[in-house]
Coordinates of C-alpha atoms in Angstrom, one line a residue:
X1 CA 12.6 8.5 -20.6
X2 CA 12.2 6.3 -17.4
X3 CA 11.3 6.4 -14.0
X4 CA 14.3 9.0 -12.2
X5 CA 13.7 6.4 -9.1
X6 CA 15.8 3.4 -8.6
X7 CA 13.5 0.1 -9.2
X8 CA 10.3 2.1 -8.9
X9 CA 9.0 -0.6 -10.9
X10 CA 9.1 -2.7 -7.8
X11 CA 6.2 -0.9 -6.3
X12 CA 3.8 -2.6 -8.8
X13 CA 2.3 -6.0 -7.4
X14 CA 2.9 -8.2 -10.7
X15 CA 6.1 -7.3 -10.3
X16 CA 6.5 -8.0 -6.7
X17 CA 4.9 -11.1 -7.2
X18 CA 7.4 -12.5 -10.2
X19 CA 10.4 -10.7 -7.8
X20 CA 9.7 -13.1 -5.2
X21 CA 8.6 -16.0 -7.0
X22 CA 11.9 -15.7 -9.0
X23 CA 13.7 -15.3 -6.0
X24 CA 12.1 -18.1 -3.8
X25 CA 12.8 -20.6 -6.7
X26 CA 16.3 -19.3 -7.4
X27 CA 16.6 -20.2 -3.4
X28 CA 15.8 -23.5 -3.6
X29 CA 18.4 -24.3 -7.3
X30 CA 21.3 -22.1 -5.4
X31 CA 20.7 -24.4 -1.7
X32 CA 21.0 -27.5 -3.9
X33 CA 23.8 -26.5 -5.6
X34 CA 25.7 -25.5 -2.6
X35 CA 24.8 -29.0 -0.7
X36 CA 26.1 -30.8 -3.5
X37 CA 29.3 -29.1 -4.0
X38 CA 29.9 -28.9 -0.4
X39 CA 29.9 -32.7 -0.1
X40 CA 32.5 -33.1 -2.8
X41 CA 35.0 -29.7 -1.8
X42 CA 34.1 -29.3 2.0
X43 CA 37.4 -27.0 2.6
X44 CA 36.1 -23.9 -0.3
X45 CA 33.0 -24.2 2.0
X46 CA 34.8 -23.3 5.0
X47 CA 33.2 -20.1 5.6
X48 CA 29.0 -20.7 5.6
X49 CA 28.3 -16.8 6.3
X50 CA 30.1 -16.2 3.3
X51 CA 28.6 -19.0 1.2
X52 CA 25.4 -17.8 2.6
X53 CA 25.4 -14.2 1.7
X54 CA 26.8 -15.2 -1.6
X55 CA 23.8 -17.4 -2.1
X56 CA 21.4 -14.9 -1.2
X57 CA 23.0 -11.7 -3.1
X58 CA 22.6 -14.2 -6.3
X59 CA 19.1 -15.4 -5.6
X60 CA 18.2 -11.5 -5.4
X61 CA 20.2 -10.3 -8.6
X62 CA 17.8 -13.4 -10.4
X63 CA 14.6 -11.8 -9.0
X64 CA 15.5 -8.5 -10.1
X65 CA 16.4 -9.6 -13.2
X66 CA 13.3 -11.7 -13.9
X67 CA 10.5 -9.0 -12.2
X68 CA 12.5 -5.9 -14.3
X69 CA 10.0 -4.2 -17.4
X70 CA 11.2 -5.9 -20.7
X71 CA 11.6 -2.8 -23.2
X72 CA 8.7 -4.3 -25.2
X73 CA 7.4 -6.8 -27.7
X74 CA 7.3 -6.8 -31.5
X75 CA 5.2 -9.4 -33.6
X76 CA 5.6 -9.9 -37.2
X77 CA 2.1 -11.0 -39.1
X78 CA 2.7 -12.5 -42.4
X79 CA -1.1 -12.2 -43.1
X80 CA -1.8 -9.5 -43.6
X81 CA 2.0 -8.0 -43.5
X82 CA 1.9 -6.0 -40.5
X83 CA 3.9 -5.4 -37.4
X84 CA 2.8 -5.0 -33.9
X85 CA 4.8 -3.5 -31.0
X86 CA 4.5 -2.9 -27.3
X87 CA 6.8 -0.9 -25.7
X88 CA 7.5 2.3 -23.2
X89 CA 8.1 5.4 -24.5
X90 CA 7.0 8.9 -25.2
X91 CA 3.7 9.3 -27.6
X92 CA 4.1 12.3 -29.2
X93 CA 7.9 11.5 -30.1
X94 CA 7.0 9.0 -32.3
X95 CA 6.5 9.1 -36.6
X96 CA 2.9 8.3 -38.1
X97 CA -0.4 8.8 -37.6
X98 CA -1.4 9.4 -34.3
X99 CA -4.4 8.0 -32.3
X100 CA -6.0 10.0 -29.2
X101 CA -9.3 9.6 -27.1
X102 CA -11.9 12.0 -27.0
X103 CA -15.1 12.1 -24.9
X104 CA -18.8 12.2 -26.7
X105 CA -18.8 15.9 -26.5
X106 CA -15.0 16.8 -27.5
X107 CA -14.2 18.9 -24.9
X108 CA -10.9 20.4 -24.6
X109 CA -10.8 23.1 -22.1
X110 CA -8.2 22.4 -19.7
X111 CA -7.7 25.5 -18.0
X112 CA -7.9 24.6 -14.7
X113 CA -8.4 20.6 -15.3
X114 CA -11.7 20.6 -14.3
X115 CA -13.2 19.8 -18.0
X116 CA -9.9 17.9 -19.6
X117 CA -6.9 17.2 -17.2
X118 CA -3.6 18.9 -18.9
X119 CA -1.7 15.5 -17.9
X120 CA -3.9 13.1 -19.9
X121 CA -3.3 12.5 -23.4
X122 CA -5.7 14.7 -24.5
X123 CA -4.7 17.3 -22.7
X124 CA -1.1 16.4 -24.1
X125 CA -1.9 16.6 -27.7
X126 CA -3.2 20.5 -27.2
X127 CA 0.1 21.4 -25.5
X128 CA 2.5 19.3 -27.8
X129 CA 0.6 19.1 -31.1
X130 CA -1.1 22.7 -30.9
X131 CA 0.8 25.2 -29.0
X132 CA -1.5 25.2 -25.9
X133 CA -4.1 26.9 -28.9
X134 CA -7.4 25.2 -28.1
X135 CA -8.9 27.6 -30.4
X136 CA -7.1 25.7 -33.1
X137 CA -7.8 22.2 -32.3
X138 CA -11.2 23.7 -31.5
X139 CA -11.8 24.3 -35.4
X140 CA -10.1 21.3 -36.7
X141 CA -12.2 19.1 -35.1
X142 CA -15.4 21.4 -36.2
X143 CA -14.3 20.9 -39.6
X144 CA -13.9 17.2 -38.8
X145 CA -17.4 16.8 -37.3
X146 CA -19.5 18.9 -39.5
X147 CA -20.9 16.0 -41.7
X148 CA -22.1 14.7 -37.8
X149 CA -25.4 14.9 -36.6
X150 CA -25.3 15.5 -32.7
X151 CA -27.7 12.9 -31.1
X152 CA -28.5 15.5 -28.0
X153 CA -27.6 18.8 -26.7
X154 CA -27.4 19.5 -23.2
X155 CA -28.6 23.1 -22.0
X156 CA -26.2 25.6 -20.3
X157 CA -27.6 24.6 -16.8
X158 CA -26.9 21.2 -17.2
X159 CA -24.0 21.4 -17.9
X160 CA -22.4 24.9 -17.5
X161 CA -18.7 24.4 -18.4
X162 CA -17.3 22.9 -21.9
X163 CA -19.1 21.8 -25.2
X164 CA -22.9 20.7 -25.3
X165 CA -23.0 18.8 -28.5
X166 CA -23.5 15.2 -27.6
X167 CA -22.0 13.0 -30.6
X168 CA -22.2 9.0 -30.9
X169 CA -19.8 6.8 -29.5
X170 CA -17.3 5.3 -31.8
X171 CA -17.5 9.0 -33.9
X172 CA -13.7 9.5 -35.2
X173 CA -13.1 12.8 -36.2
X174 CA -9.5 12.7 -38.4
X175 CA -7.5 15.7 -37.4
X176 CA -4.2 17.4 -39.1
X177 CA -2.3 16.3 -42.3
X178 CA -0.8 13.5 -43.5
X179 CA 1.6 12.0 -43.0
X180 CA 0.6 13.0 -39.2
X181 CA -2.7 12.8 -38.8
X182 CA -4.4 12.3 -35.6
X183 CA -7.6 10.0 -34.9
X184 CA -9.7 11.6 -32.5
X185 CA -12.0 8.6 -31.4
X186 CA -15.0 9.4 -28.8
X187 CA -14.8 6.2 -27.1
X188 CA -16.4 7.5 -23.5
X189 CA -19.3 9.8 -22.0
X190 CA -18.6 13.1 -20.5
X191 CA -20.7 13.8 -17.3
X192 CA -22.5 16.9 -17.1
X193 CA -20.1 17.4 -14.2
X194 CA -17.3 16.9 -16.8
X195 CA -16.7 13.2 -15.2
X196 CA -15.9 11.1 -18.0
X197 CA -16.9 7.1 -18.0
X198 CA -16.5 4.3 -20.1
X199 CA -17.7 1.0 -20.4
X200 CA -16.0 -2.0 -22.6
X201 CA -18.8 -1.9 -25.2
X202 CA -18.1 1.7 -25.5
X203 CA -14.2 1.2 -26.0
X204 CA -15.1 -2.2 -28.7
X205 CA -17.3 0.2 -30.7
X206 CA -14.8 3.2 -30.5
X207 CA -11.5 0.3 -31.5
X208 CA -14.5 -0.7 -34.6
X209 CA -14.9 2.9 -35.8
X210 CA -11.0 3.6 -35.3
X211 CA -9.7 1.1 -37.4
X212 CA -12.3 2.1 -40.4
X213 CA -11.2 5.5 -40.2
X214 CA -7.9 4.7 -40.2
X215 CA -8.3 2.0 -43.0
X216 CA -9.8 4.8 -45.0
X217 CA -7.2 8.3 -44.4
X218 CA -4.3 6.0 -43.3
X219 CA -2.7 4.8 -46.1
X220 CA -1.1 1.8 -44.7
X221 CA 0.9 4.3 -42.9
X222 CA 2.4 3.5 -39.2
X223 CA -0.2 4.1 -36.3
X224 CA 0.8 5.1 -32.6
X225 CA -1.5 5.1 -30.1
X226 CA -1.3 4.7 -26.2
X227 CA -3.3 2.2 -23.8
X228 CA -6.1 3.5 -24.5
X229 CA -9.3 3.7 -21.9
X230 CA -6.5 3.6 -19.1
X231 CA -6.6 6.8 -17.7
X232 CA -9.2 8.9 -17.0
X233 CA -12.0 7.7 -19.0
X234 CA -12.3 5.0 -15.7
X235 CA -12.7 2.0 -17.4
X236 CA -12.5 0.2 -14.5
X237 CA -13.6 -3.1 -15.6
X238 CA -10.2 -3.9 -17.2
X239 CA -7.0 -3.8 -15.5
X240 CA -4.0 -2.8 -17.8
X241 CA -3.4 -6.6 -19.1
X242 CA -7.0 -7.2 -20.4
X243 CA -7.3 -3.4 -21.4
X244 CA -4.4 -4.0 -23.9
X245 CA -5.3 -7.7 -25.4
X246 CA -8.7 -5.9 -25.9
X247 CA -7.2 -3.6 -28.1
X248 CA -4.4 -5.5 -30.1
X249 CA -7.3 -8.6 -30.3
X250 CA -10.1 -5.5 -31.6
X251 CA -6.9 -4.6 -34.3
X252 CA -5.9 -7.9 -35.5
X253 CA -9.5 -8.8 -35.8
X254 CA -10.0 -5.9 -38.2
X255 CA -6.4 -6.1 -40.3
X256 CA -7.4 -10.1 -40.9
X257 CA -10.8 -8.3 -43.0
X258 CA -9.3 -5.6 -44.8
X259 CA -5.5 -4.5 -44.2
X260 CA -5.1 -1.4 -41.9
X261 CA -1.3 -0.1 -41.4
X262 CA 2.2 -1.6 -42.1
X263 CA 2.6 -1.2 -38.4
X264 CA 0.8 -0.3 -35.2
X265 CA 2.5 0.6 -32.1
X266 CA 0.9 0.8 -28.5
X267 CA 2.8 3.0 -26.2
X268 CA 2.8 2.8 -22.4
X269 CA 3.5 6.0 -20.6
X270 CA 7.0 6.0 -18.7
X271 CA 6.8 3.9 -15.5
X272 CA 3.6 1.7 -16.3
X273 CA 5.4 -1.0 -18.1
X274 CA 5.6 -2.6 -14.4
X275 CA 1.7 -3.5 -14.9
X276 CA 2.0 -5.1 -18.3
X277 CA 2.8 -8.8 -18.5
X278 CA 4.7 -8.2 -21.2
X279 CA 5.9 -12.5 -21.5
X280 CA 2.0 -12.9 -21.8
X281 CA 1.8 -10.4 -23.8
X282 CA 3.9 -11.5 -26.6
X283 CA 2.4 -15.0 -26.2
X284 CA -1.1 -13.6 -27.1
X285 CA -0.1 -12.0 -30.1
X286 CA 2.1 -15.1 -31.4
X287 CA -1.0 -17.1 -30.9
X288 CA -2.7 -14.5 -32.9
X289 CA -0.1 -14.5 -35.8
X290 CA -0.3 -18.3 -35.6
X291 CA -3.8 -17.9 -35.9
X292 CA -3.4 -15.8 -38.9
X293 CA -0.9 -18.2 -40.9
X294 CA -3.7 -21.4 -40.4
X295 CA -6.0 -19.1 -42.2
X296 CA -3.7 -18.8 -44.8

């Protein structure tokens, strides 16, 4: 599904930035062009507001060509056999295993959004994967977490709304069957005013506990998972470029060791492609793959 408004994507300032780059250069080629041809058949240049708007209608139609989303990126790895892709989409449409963040407590009351915001991914996988039953999820993931030791509890008057059982970064807890399981991976804090935060250490040694959980439940099996640590865990340290090499460098890293899935695929929500650079993108993880073959 995309973006119901025309060019929406133009609002985003990478894009800008390529649109007019794209179009400034495409300027200066058309201007040659025309001074050139002009010299050789003045009378088809008889009309310069023509040859003008012409000019300028092209050089636009080139921006908006180069500053438009690609649909994604796919890399193949020879070592270990793997594919990664990039692309926009829906989540919770897609086959596999599924991967979603949780906070340190596991919260999932989203009643009124003031613990877990019904919008976020989270808040997405109770409505889409269990009904809306939090009472469900609520004892999958107890079942999930019952070989865990807490490392704190917080009293009732500290923090009077949600769950109180503080468990350690990077805890996975694997939820559902396979061939659909889901990775619930407590990457970020959850405020005692139900604020959650994240730093980038948090998010490497949530990404180092993921990929051992899913090396050990997944089978090989394809993995989804979104841009994770880009919404509302406010990891604000990274923008949405460095947020995802993060994660597909944290992946590759761990596949080279040990082999994880047959494919992983990162999915950006509809209308955010505009902040990926998706050309740098896929230049980062052919380097990688190159990487991976010299090893070989």
């Amino acid at each position: 599904m995309r973006s119901d408004r025309p060019h929406s994507w133009l609002r985003h300032a990478r894009v800008r930035k390529v649109f007019a780059g794209s179009v400034l250069v495409a300027f200066g080629v058309v201007s040659a062009v025309v001074q050139f041809f002009s010299q050789l058949f003045p009378a088809a240049f008889r009309h310069p507001g023509l040859v003008t708007a012409g000019s300028l209608g092209l050089c636009l139609a080139w921006g908006l060509a180069r500053a438009r989303p690609q649909g994604g990126v796919r890399q193949e790895f020879g070592r270990p056999g793997m594919t990664v892709v990039v692309e926009e989409g829906d989540l919770f449409d897609q086959p596999g295993h599924l991967v979603v963040g949780f906070t340190d407590t596991f919260d999932t009351l989203v009643d009124d959004g003031s613990v877990i915001n019904d919008g976020s991914v989270q808040g997405q996988l109770l409505a889409r994967r269990y009904g809306g039953d939090a009472a469900v999820l609520d004892a999958e993931l107890a079942a999930a977490l019952d070989g865990v030791a807490p490392v704190a509890r917080e009293s009732a008057q500290d923090k009077p709304r949600g769950k109180r059982d503080r468990y350690p970064i990077g805890t996975v807890a694997v939820l559902g069957a396979r061939p659909r399981l889901v990775f619930a991976v407590a990457y970020s804090r959850m405020g005692n005013d139900c604020v959650a935060s994240c730093g980038v250490q948090d998010l490497w040694l949530g990404l180092d506990r993921l990929w051992d959980a899913i090396r050990r439940h997944g089978q090989l099996e394809r993995v989804t998972m979104p841009l994770t640590g880009a919404g509302l865990a406010r990891l604000h340290d990274l923008d949405e470029d460095s947020l995802l090499r993060l994660i597909l460098l944290s992946f590759v890293v761990h596949a080279w060791e040990r082999p994880l899935c047959r494919e992983l695929r990162v999915v950006i929500r509809p209308g955010e492609m505009g902040r990926i650079d998706l050309p740098e993108t896929a230049a980062f993880l052919a380097g990688l793959a190159a990487g991976a073959r010299r090893q070989i």
